[in-house]
Amino acid sequence: MPKTLPPDSVGLVTPETLHFAEPLALDCGRTLPHYDLVVETYGKLNADRSNAVLICHALSGDHHAAGYHSLDDRKPGWWDSTIGPGKPIDTNRFFVVSLNNLGGCKGSTGPNTINPENGQFYGPDFPIVTVRDWVNSQYRLMRRLGIERWAAVIGGSLGGMQVIQWSISYPDALAHAVVIAAAPRLSAQNIGFNEVARQAILSDPDFHEGRYYQYGVVPRRGLMLARMLGHITYLSDDAMRAKFGRELRSGKLNFGFDVEFQVESYLRYQGTSFVDRFDANTYLLMTKALDYFDPAGECDDDLARAFEPAKAKFLVISFTSDWRFAPERSREIVRALLAARKTVSYVEVESSHGHDAFLIPIPYYHETLAAYLDNVAREVNA
């Protein structure tokens, strides 16, 4: 029996692959001669093309932010709770664009696509990409779509870093920058977490120096461990305690090394399911992009100076229990914006969900986002 789609869903959506023939120079010194970006759009572009909103995804995200690809889909897009008719990012008022970044594994040019130079998968030969490289490719996407200026660019976590870069690299191309659960650069601890995750993948015997496609294998154990570690950092201690406590799977201790606690079972499930939908080489690339992001680094570590080109108005949102990108890191962004005399609103949302809170429809968070975007919509008469 066909699924009945929720009335506040964007409904059935179809991704589109856009080819870019113009070479893209990258920060690493290499050049992509041409590339593809996979894109989904929701809502309608208004007559003067002023109501477009760009969604920037986080580490494991992709273009499928809302709606369903088929009536058989078990789950909608990764930010479906936030994007749709009447939702904070209201598709009755905005034309929403979501893409899979370069280096991603959901159809955009990346390690698991074919290198035209040799007819083989790019694998480890795909160049390291940075947040600035992504923003440069997104700017070309904007022009391809006939959009001169985004009403807003919105992103959480690594997506929020892209929003920051947009405001610096293309200050005239966005009116509003919405930075959620992000940081101006990673702490040493966060870089350390990423390195442990990468080593789990690199040391997997099935990794084959990134050429596992040619061997018909996947570095399952390494990618699974990387995801398990990452998932722990996305949740707060309170969230894990509330969800699992010290609950035993079978109700008793078995005095062995198999799964005994429910949290162990949960993490193994998360790791296993991630292996089936994500590429190991892409995981390596995405974590490196996180590590390298540091706009203040080019301005003698002066973040306010880095923000000087920005013209957008900012909304910065943090979550109290987020220890991966703690509220203090968001306040650091806010202080720098104020020092650079930019217009900024800041909200710290009470939440026990940890870093993953930006994906959850917490009422105060959604009310704040909706109120801000309501003002944005009024500006463009959407």
Coordinates of C-alpha atoms in Angstrom, one line a residue:
M1 CA 0.0 0.0 0.0
P2 CA 1.5 3.4 -0.9
K3 CA 2.8 5.6 1.8
T4 CA 0.8 8.8 2.6
L5 CA 3.3 11.6 2.7
P6 CA 3.0 14.1 5.6
P7 CA 1.2 17.4 4.6
D8 CA 4.3 19.4 5.7
S9 CA 6.7 17.4 3.5
V10 CA 8.2 18.7 0.3
G11 CA 7.0 15.4 -1.1
L12 CA 8.7 13.3 -3.7
V13 CA 11.9 14.8 -5.0
T14 CA 14.4 13.9 -7.7
P15 CA 18.1 14.7 -7.5
E16 CA 19.7 16.4 -10.5
T17 CA 23.3 16.1 -11.7
L18 CA 24.9 19.3 -13.0
H19 CA 28.1 19.1 -15.0
F20 CA 30.7 21.9 -14.7
A21 CA 33.2 22.0 -17.6
E22 CA 35.2 24.9 -16.3
P23 CA 38.4 23.8 -14.4
L24 CA 38.3 24.5 -10.7
A25 CA 41.6 25.5 -9.0
L26 CA 41.9 24.0 -5.5
D27 CA 43.7 25.2 -2.4
C28 CA 45.9 22.2 -2.4
G29 CA 47.5 23.4 -5.7
R30 CA 45.7 20.9 -8.0
T31 CA 42.9 21.6 -10.4
L32 CA 39.8 19.6 -11.2
P33 CA 39.4 19.9 -15.0
H34 CA 35.7 19.3 -14.7
Y35 CA 33.2 18.0 -12.2
D36 CA 29.6 17.1 -11.3
L37 CA 27.5 18.3 -8.4
V38 CA 24.3 16.5 -7.4
V39 CA 21.6 18.9 -6.3
E40 CA 18.0 18.8 -4.9
T41 CA 15.7 21.9 -4.9
Y42 CA 12.5 22.5 -2.9
G43 CA 9.9 25.2 -3.4
K44 CA 9.8 27.8 -6.2
L45 CA 12.1 30.6 -7.2
N46 CA 10.2 33.9 -7.2
A47 CA 10.0 36.3 -10.2
D48 CA 13.0 38.3 -9.2
R49 CA 15.0 35.2 -8.1
S50 CA 15.6 36.7 -4.7
N51 CA 14.1 34.0 -2.4
A52 CA 16.8 31.3 -2.8
V53 CA 18.3 29.7 0.2
L54 CA 21.4 27.4 0.2
I55 CA 21.8 24.5 2.6
C56 CA 25.3 23.5 3.4
H57 CA 25.7 20.0 4.7
A58 CA 27.8 18.6 7.5
L59 CA 30.4 15.7 7.5
S60 CA 28.1 12.8 6.7
G61 CA 25.3 14.8 5.0
D62 CA 24.5 15.1 1.3
H63 CA 22.0 16.7 -1.1
H64 CA 19.0 14.8 0.2
A65 CA 18.0 17.3 2.9
A66 CA 14.2 16.9 2.7
G67 CA 11.3 14.9 1.2
Y68 CA 11.4 11.4 -0.2
H69 CA 12.9 9.8 -3.2
S70 CA 10.2 7.2 -3.4
L71 CA 7.1 6.1 -1.5
D72 CA 9.1 3.2 -0.2
D73 CA 11.7 5.3 1.6
R74 CA 11.9 4.5 5.3
K75 CA 13.2 7.9 6.2
P76 CA 13.0 11.4 4.6
G77 CA 16.0 13.7 4.0
W78 CA 18.4 14.4 6.8
W79 CA 16.9 17.9 7.7
D80 CA 13.3 17.1 6.9
S81 CA 12.2 18.3 10.3
T82 CA 13.4 21.8 9.4
I83 CA 12.7 22.1 5.6
G84 CA 9.2 22.1 4.2
P85 CA 5.9 23.9 4.0
G86 CA 5.3 25.8 7.2
K87 CA 8.6 24.6 8.7
P88 CA 11.4 27.0 9.8
I89 CA 12.9 26.9 6.3
D90 CA 9.5 27.3 4.7
T91 CA 9.3 26.0 1.1
N92 CA 6.1 28.0 0.6
R93 CA 8.3 31.1 0.8
F94 CA 11.8 30.0 -0.2
F95 CA 13.5 28.2 -3.0
V96 CA 15.8 25.9 -1.2
V97 CA 18.9 24.4 -2.8
S98 CA 20.8 21.5 -1.3
L99 CA 23.9 19.8 -2.8
N100 CA 26.3 17.0 -2.3
N101 CA 29.7 18.7 -1.9
L102 CA 32.8 17.9 -4.0
G103 CA 34.5 14.8 -2.6
G104 CA 31.1 13.5 -1.4
C105 CA 30.0 10.0 -2.1
K106 CA 26.4 10.5 -3.2
G107 CA 27.0 11.3 -6.9
S108 CA 29.1 14.5 -6.9
T109 CA 32.6 14.1 -8.2
G110 CA 34.7 12.4 -5.5
P111 CA 36.8 9.4 -4.7
N112 CA 34.1 6.9 -5.6
T113 CA 33.5 8.4 -9.1
I114 CA 35.5 7.7 -12.3
N115 CA 38.7 9.6 -13.0
P116 CA 38.5 10.6 -16.7
E117 CA 42.3 10.4 -17.0
N118 CA 42.5 6.7 -16.5
G119 CA 38.9 5.3 -16.4
Q120 CA 39.4 4.1 -12.8
F121 CA 37.9 5.2 -9.6
Y122 CA 39.6 8.3 -8.3
G123 CA 40.1 6.7 -4.9
P124 CA 43.1 8.2 -3.0
D125 CA 44.0 10.2 -6.2
F126 CA 41.1 12.6 -5.6
P127 CA 42.6 15.9 -4.4
I128 CA 42.2 17.1 -0.8
V129 CA 39.4 19.8 -0.8
T130 CA 38.8 22.6 1.6
V131 CA 35.8 24.5 2.8
R132 CA 36.8 27.4 0.5
D133 CA 37.0 25.0 -2.5
W134 CA 33.4 23.9 -1.7
V135 CA 32.2 27.5 -1.5
N136 CA 33.9 28.3 -4.8
S137 CA 32.1 25.4 -6.4
Q138 CA 28.8 26.4 -4.8
Y139 CA 29.2 29.9 -6.1
R140 CA 29.4 28.4 -9.6
L141 CA 26.3 26.4 -8.8
M142 CA 24.5 29.6 -7.8
R143 CA 25.4 31.3 -11.1
R144 CA 24.3 28.2 -13.0
L145 CA 20.9 28.4 -11.4
G146 CA 20.6 32.0 -12.4
I147 CA 20.7 33.3 -8.8
E148 CA 22.6 36.6 -8.1
R149 CA 22.3 36.6 -4.4
W150 CA 21.2 34.1 -1.7
A151 CA 18.5 35.3 0.6
A152 CA 20.3 33.2 3.2
V153 CA 23.0 30.5 3.4
I154 CA 22.4 28.1 6.2
G155 CA 24.4 25.2 7.7
G156 CA 25.1 23.3 10.9
S157 CA 28.5 22.0 12.1
L158 CA 30.8 21.7 9.0
G159 CA 27.9 23.3 7.1
G160 CA 28.2 26.3 9.4
M161 CA 31.9 26.6 8.5
Q162 CA 30.8 26.8 4.9
V163 CA 28.4 29.6 5.8
I164 CA 31.2 31.6 7.4
Q165 CA 33.4 31.1 4.4
W166 CA 30.6 32.3 2.1
S167 CA 30.3 35.5 4.0
I168 CA 34.1 36.1 3.6
S169 CA 34.7 34.9 0.1
Y170 CA 31.5 36.2 -1.6
P171 CA 30.2 39.0 0.6
D172 CA 27.8 40.4 -2.0
A173 CA 26.3 37.1 -2.8
L174 CA 24.3 36.5 0.4
A175 CA 22.0 38.7 2.5
H176 CA 22.0 36.5 5.6
A177 CA 24.3 33.9 7.2
V178 CA 22.9 31.3 9.6
V179 CA 25.7 29.6 11.4
I180 CA 24.5 26.7 13.6
A181 CA 26.6 24.6 16.1
A182 CA 29.8 25.5 14.4
A183 CA 33.3 26.9 15.3
P184 CA 35.7 29.3 13.7
R185 CA 38.3 26.5 13.7
L186 CA 38.8 23.1 15.3
S187 CA 40.4 22.7 18.7
A188 CA 43.4 20.4 19.1
Q189 CA 41.0 17.9 20.8
N190 CA 38.7 17.8 17.8
I191 CA 41.6 17.4 15.4
G192 CA 42.7 14.5 17.6
F193 CA 39.3 12.8 17.4
N194 CA 39.4 13.2 13.6
E195 CA 42.9 11.7 13.5
V196 CA 41.9 8.6 15.5
A197 CA 39.0 8.1 13.2
R198 CA 41.2 8.4 10.1
Q199 CA 43.7 5.9 11.6
A200 CA 41.0 3.4 12.2
I201 CA 40.2 3.5 8.4
L202 CA 43.9 3.7 7.2
S203 CA 44.9 0.8 9.3
D204 CA 42.1 -1.5 8.1
P205 CA 43.7 -4.3 6.0
D206 CA 40.9 -3.9 3.5
F207 CA 41.8 -0.2 2.9
H208 CA 44.5 -1.0 0.4
E209 CA 45.9 2.5 0.5
G210 CA 42.5 3.8 -0.6
R211 CA 42.2 1.5 -3.7
Y212 CA 39.8 -0.9 -2.1
Y213 CA 37.3 -0.4 -5.0
Q214 CA 39.7 -2.4 -7.3
Y215 CA 39.7 -5.3 -4.8
G216 CA 36.0 -5.5 -4.5
V217 CA 36.1 -4.9 -0.7
V218 CA 35.3 -2.1 1.8
P219 CA 37.3 -1.2 4.9
R220 CA 34.3 -2.0 7.0
R221 CA 35.9 -2.4 10.4
G222 CA 37.8 0.8 10.1
L223 CA 34.9 2.9 8.8
M224 CA 32.7 1.3 11.5
L225 CA 35.1 2.3 14.3
A226 CA 35.4 5.8 12.9
R227 CA 31.7 6.3 12.9
M228 CA 31.3 4.8 16.4
L229 CA 33.9 7.3 17.7
G230 CA 32.3 10.2 15.9
H231 CA 28.9 9.3 17.1
I232 CA 30.0 9.3 20.8
T233 CA 31.3 12.9 20.3
Y234 CA 28.0 14.0 18.7
L235 CA 26.0 13.0 21.8
S236 CA 26.1 14.5 25.3
D237 CA 26.7 12.4 28.4
D238 CA 23.2 13.3 29.6
A239 CA 21.7 12.1 26.3
M240 CA 23.6 8.8 26.4
R241 CA 22.6 8.3 30.1
A242 CA 19.0 9.0 29.4
K243 CA 18.9 6.8 26.3
F244 CA 20.9 3.8 27.6
G245 CA 22.1 4.3 31.2
R246 CA 24.0 1.1 32.1
E247 CA 21.2 -1.1 30.8
L248 CA 22.3 -4.6 29.9
R249 CA 21.2 -6.1 26.7
S250 CA 20.4 -9.6 28.1
G251 CA 19.7 -8.4 31.7
K252 CA 22.8 -9.9 33.2
L253 CA 26.6 -9.8 32.9
N254 CA 28.1 -12.4 30.7
F255 CA 31.8 -11.8 31.6
G256 CA 33.0 -11.6 28.0
F257 CA 33.9 -9.2 25.2
D258 CA 30.7 -9.5 23.1
V259 CA 28.0 -6.9 23.4
E260 CA 26.6 -6.6 26.9
F261 CA 25.4 -3.0 27.4
Q262 CA 22.7 -1.5 25.2
V263 CA 25.0 1.5 24.4
E264 CA 27.5 -1.0 22.9
S265 CA 24.7 -2.5 20.7
Y266 CA 23.6 1.0 19.6
L267 CA 27.1 2.1 18.6
R268 CA 27.7 -1.1 16.7
Y269 CA 24.4 -0.6 14.8
Q270 CA 25.3 3.0 14.0
G271 CA 28.7 1.9 12.7
T272 CA 27.4 -1.0 10.7
S273 CA 24.6 1.0 9.0
F274 CA 27.1 3.9 8.2
V275 CA 29.4 1.5 6.3
D276 CA 26.5 0.6 4.0
R277 CA 25.9 4.2 3.0
F278 CA 29.2 6.1 3.2
D279 CA 32.6 5.9 1.5
A280 CA 35.8 5.6 3.5
N281 CA 37.8 7.9 1.3
T282 CA 35.1 10.5 1.5
Y283 CA 35.2 10.3 5.3
L284 CA 39.0 11.0 5.2
L285 CA 38.5 14.0 3.0
M286 CA 35.6 15.5 5.0
T287 CA 37.6 15.3 8.3
K288 CA 40.6 16.9 6.7
A289 CA 38.4 19.8 5.4
L290 CA 37.2 20.2 9.1
D291 CA 40.8 20.3 10.3
Y292 CA 42.0 22.8 7.8
F293 CA 39.3 25.3 8.2
D294 CA 40.7 28.4 9.8
P295 CA 39.8 31.8 8.2
A296 CA 41.6 33.7 11.0
G297 CA 44.8 31.8 10.2
E298 CA 45.3 34.0 7.1
C299 CA 44.8 37.2 9.2
D300 CA 47.4 36.7 11.9
D301 CA 44.8 34.7 13.9
D302 CA 42.6 37.8 14.1
L303 CA 39.1 36.5 13.4
A304 CA 37.5 40.0 13.5
R305 CA 39.9 40.9 10.6
A306 CA 38.9 37.8 8.7
F307 CA 35.3 38.9 8.9
E308 CA 36.0 42.4 7.6
P309 CA 34.8 41.7 4.0
A310 CA 31.4 40.2 5.2
K311 CA 28.3 42.2 4.5
A312 CA 25.6 39.6 5.5
K313 CA 23.6 39.8 8.7
F314 CA 24.3 36.8 10.9
L315 CA 22.3 34.5 13.1
V316 CA 24.5 32.3 15.3
I317 CA 23.0 29.4 17.2
S318 CA 24.6 27.1 19.7
F319 CA 23.4 24.3 22.1
T320 CA 24.3 24.1 25.8
S321 CA 25.3 20.4 25.8
D322 CA 27.3 20.5 22.6
W323 CA 30.8 19.7 23.7
R324 CA 32.2 19.0 20.3
F325 CA 31.5 22.6 19.1
A326 CA 30.7 24.2 22.5
P327 CA 28.7 27.4 22.9
E328 CA 32.0 29.2 23.7
R329 CA 33.1 28.6 20.1
S330 CA 29.9 30.2 18.8
R331 CA 30.4 33.2 21.2
E332 CA 33.9 33.5 19.8
I333 CA 32.4 34.0 16.3
V334 CA 29.9 36.5 17.7
R335 CA 32.6 38.5 19.5
A336 CA 34.6 38.7 16.3
L337 CA 31.6 39.8 14.3
L338 CA 30.8 42.5 16.8
A339 CA 34.5 43.6 16.8
A340 CA 34.2 43.8 13.0
R341 CA 31.0 45.9 13.3
K342 CA 28.7 43.3 11.7
T343 CA 25.1 42.8 12.5
V344 CA 24.7 39.6 14.5
S345 CA 22.0 37.8 16.6
Y346 CA 23.0 35.0 19.0
V347 CA 20.9 32.3 20.6
E348 CA 22.1 29.6 23.0
V349 CA 19.5 26.8 23.0
E350 CA 19.0 24.7 26.1
S351 CA 19.4 21.1 25.0
S352 CA 20.6 17.7 26.3
H353 CA 21.2 16.2 22.9
G354 CA 24.8 17.3 22.3
H355 CA 26.1 18.3 18.9
D356 CA 23.3 16.4 17.2
A357 CA 20.9 18.9 18.6
F358 CA 21.0 21.0 15.4
L359 CA 19.3 18.1 13.6
I360 CA 16.5 17.8 16.2
P361 CA 13.2 19.8 16.1
I362 CA 13.7 21.4 19.6
P363 CA 10.8 23.9 19.9
Y364 CA 12.8 26.9 21.0
Y365 CA 15.4 26.3 18.4
H366 CA 12.8 25.9 15.6
E367 CA 10.9 29.0 16.8
T368 CA 14.1 31.1 16.8
L369 CA 15.0 29.9 13.3
A370 CA 11.5 30.4 12.0
A371 CA 11.2 33.9 13.4
Y372 CA 14.6 34.9 11.9
L373 CA 13.7 33.5 8.5
D374 CA 10.3 35.1 8.6
N375 CA 12.1 38.4 8.6
V376 CA 14.3 37.2 5.7
A377 CA 11.2 36.2 3.8
R378 CA 9.6 39.6 4.4
E379 CA 12.7 41.3 3.0
V380 CA 12.3 39.4 -0.3
N381 CA 8.5 39.4 -0.3
A382 CA 8.5 35.6 -0.4

